[in-house]
mmCIF file of N, CA and C in Angstrom:
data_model
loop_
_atom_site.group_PDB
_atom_site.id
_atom_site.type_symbol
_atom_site.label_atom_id
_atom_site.label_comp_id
_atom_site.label_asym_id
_atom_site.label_seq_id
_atom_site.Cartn_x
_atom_site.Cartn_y
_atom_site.Cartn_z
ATOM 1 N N UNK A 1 0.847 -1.176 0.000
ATOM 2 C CA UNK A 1 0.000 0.000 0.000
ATOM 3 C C UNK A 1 0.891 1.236 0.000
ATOM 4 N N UNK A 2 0.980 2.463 -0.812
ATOM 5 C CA UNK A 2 1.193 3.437 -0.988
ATOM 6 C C UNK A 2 0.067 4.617 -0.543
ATOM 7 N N UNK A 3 0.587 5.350 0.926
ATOM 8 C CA UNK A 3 -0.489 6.323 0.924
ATOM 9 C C UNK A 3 0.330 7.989 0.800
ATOM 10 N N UNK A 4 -0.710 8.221 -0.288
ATOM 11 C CA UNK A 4 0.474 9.450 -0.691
ATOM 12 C C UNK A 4 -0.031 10.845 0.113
ATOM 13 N N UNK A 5 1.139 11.419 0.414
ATOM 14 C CA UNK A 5 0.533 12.319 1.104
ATOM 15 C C UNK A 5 0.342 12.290 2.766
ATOM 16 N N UNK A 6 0.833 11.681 2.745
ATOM 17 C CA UNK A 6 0.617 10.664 4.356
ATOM 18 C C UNK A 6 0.421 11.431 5.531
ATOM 19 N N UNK A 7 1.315 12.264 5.276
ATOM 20 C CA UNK A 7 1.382 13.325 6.822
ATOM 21 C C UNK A 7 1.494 12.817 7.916
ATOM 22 N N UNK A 8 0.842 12.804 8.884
ATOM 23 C CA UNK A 8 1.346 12.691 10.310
ATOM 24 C C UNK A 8 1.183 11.128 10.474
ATOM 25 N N UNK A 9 0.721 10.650 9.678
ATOM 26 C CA UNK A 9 1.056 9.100 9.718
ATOM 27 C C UNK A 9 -0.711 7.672 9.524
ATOM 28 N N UNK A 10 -1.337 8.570 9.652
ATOM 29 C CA UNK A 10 -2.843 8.236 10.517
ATOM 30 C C UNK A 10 -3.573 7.377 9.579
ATOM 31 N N UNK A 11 -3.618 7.553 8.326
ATOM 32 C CA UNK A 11 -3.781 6.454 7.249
ATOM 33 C C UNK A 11 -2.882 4.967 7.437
ATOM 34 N N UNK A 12 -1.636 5.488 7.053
ATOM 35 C CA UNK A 12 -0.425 5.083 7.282
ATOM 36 C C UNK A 12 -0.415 4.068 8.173
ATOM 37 N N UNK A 13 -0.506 4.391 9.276
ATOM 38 C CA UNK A 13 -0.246 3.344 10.491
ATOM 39 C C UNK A 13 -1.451 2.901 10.760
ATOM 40 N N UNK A 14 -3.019 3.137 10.734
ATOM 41 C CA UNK A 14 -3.780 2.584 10.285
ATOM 42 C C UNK A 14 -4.181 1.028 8.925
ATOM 43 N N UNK A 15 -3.342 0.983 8.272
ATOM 44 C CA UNK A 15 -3.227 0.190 7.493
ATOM 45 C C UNK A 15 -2.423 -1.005 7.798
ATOM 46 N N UNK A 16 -1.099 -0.537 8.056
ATOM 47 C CA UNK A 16 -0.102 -1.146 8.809
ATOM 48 C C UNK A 16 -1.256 -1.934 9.970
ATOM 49 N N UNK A 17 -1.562 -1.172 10.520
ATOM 50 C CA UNK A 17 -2.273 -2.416 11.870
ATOM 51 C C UNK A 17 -3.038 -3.332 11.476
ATOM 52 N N UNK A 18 -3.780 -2.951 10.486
ATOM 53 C CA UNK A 18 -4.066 -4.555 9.323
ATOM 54 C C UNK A 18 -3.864 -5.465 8.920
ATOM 55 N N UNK A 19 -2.341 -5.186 8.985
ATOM 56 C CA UNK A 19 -1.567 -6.342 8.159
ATOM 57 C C UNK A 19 -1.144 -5.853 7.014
ATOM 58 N N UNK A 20 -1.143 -4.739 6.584
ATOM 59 C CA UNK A 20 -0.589 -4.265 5.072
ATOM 60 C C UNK A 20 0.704 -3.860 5.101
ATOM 61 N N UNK A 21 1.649 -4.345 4.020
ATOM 62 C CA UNK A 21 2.546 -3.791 3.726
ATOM 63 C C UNK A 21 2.872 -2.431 3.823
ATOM 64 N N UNK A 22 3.145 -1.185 4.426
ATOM 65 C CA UNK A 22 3.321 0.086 3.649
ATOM 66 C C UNK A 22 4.116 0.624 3.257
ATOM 67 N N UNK A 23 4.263 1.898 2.646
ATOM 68 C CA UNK A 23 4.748 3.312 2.653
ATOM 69 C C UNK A 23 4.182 4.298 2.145
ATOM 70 N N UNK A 24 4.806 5.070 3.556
ATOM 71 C CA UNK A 24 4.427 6.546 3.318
ATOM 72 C C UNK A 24 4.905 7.912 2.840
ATOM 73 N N UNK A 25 4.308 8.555 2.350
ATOM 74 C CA UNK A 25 5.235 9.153 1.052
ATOM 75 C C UNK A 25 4.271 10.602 1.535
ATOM 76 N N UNK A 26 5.584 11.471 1.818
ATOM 77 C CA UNK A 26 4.957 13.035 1.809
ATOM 78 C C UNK A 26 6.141 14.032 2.010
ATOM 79 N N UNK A 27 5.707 15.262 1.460
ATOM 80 C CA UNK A 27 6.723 16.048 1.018
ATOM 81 C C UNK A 27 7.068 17.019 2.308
ATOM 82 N N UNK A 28 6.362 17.569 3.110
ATOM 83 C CA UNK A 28 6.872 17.489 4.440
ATOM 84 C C UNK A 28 7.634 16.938 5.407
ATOM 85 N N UNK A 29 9.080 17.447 5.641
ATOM 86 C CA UNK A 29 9.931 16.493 6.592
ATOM 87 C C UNK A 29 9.536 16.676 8.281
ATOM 88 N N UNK A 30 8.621 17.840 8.713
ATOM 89 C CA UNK A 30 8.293 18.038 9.786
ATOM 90 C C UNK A 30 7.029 16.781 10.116
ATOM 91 N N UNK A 31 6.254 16.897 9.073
ATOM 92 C CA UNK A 31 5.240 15.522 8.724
ATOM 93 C C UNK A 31 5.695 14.226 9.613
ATOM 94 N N UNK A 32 6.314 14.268 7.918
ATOM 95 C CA UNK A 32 7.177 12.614 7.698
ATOM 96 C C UNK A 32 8.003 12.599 9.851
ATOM 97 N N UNK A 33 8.325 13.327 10.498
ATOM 98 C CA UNK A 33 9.358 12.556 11.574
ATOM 99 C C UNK A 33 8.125 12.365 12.666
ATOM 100 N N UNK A 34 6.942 13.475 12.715
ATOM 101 C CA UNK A 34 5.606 13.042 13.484
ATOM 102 C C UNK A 34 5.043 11.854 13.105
ATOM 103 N N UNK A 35 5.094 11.545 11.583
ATOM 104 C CA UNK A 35 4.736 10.224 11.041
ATOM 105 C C UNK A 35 5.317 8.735 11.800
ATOM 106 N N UNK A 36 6.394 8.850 11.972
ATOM 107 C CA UNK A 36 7.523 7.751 12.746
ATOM 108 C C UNK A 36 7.026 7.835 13.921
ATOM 109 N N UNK A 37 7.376 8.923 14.020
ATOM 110 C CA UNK A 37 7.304 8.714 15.811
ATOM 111 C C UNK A 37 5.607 8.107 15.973
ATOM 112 N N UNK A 38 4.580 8.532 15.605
ATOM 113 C CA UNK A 38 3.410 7.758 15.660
ATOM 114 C C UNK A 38 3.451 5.927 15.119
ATOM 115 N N UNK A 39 4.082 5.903 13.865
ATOM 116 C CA UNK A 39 4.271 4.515 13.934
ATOM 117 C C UNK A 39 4.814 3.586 15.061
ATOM 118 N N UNK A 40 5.921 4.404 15.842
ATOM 119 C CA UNK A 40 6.902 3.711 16.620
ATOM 120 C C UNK A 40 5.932 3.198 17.853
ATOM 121 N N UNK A 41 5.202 4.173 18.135
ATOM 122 C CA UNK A 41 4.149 4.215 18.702
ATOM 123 C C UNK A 41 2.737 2.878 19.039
ATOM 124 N N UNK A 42 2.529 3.226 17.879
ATOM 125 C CA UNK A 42 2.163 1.686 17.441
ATOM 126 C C UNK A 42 2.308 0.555 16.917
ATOM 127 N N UNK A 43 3.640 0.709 17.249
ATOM 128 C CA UNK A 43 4.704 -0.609 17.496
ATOM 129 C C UNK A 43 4.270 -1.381 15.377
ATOM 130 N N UNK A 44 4.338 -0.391 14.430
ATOM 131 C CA UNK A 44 4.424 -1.196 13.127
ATOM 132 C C UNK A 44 5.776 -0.758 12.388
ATOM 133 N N UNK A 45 5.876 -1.525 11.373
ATOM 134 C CA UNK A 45 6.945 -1.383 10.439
ATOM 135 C C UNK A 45 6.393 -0.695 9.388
ATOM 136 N N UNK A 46 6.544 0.554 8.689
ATOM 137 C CA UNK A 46 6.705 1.761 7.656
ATOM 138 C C UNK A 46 7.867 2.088 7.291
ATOM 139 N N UNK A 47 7.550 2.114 5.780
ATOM 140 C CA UNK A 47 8.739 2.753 5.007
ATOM 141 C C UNK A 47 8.574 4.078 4.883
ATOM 142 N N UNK A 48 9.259 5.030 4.938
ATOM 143 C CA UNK A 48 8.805 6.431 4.710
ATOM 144 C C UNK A 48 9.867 7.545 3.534
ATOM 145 N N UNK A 49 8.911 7.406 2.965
ATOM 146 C CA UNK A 49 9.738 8.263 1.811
ATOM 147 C C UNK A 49 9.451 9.901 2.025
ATOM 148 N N UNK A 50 10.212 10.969 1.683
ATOM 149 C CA UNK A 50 9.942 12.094 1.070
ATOM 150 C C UNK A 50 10.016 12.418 -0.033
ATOM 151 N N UNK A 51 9.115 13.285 -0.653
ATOM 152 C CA UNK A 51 8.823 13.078 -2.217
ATOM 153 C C UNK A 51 7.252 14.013 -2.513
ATOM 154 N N UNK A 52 7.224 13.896 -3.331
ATOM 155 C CA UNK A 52 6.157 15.033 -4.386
ATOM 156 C C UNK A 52 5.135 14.265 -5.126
ATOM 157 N N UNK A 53 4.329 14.001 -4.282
ATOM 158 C CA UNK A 53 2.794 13.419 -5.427
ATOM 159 C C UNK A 53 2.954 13.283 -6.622
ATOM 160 N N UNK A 54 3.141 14.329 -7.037
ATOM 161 C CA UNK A 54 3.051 14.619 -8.782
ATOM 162 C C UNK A 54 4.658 14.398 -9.483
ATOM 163 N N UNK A 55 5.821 13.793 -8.867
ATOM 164 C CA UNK A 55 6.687 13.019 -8.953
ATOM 165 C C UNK A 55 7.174 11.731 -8.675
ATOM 166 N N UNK A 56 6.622 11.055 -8.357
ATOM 167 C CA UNK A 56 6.326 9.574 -7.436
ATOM 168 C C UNK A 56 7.580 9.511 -7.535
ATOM 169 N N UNK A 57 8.840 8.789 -6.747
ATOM 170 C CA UNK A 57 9.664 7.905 -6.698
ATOM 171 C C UNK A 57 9.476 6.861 -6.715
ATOM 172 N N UNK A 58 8.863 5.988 -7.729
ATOM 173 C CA UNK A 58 8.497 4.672 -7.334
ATOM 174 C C UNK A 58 8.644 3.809 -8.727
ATOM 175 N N UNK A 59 8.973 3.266 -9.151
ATOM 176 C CA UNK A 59 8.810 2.786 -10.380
ATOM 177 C C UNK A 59 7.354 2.004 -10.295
ATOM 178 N N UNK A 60 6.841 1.967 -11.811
ATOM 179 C CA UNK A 60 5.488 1.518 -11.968
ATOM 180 C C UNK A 60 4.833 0.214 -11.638
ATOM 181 N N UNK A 61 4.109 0.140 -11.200
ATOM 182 C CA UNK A 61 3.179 -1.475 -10.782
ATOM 183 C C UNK A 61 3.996 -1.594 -9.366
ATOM 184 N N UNK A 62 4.506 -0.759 -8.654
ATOM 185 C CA UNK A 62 5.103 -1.265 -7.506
ATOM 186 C C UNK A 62 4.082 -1.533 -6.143
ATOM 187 N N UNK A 63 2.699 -0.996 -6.320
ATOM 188 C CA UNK A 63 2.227 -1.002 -5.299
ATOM 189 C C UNK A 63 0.938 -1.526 -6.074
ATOM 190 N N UNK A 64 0.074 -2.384 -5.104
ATOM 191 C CA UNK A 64 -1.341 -2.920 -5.455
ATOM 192 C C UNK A 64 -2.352 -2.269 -5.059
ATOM 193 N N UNK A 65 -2.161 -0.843 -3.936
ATOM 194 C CA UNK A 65 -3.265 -0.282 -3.496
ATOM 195 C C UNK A 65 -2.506 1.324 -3.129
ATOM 196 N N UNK A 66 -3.219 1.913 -3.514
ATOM 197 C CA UNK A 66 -2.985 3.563 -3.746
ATOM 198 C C UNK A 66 -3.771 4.508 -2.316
ATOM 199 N N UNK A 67 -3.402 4.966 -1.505
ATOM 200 C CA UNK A 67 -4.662 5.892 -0.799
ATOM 201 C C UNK A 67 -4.121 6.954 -0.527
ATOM 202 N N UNK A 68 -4.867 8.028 0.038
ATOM 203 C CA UNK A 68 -4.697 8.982 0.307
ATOM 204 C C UNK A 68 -5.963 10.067 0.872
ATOM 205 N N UNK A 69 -5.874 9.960 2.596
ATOM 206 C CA UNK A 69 -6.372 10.422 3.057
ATOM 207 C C UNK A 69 -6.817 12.314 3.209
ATOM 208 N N UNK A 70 -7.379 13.155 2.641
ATOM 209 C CA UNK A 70 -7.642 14.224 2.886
ATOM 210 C C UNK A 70 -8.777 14.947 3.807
#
């Protein structure tokens, strides 16, 4: 799962407690370290990228599920 935009983590680590693979991807580095520290929190494993929506770092077909909470 790729949730773009992720921000403070809440999709993100929400998913993760599911059982889903993630990462979280947002262009905010103040975000992205509230993001961790909430994962750490709830004790899951996240990948966390920084990066630009409308630039993905990701090469194509890499992810099976797309979200993004607003």
């Amino acid at each position: 799962v790729l949730d773009i935009g992720c921000g403070t983590g809440v999709t993100t680590v929400t998913a993760a407690r599911k059982g889903a693979k993630v990462t979280g991807l947002d262009l905010t580095p103040a975000l992205l370290e509230r993001a961790k520290y909430n994962a750490a929190a709830a004790d899951v494993s996240i990948e966390w990228h920084e990066g630009d929506a409308e630039a993905l770092p990701f090469k194509d077909q890499t992810f099976d599920v797309v979200i993004s909470q607003f």
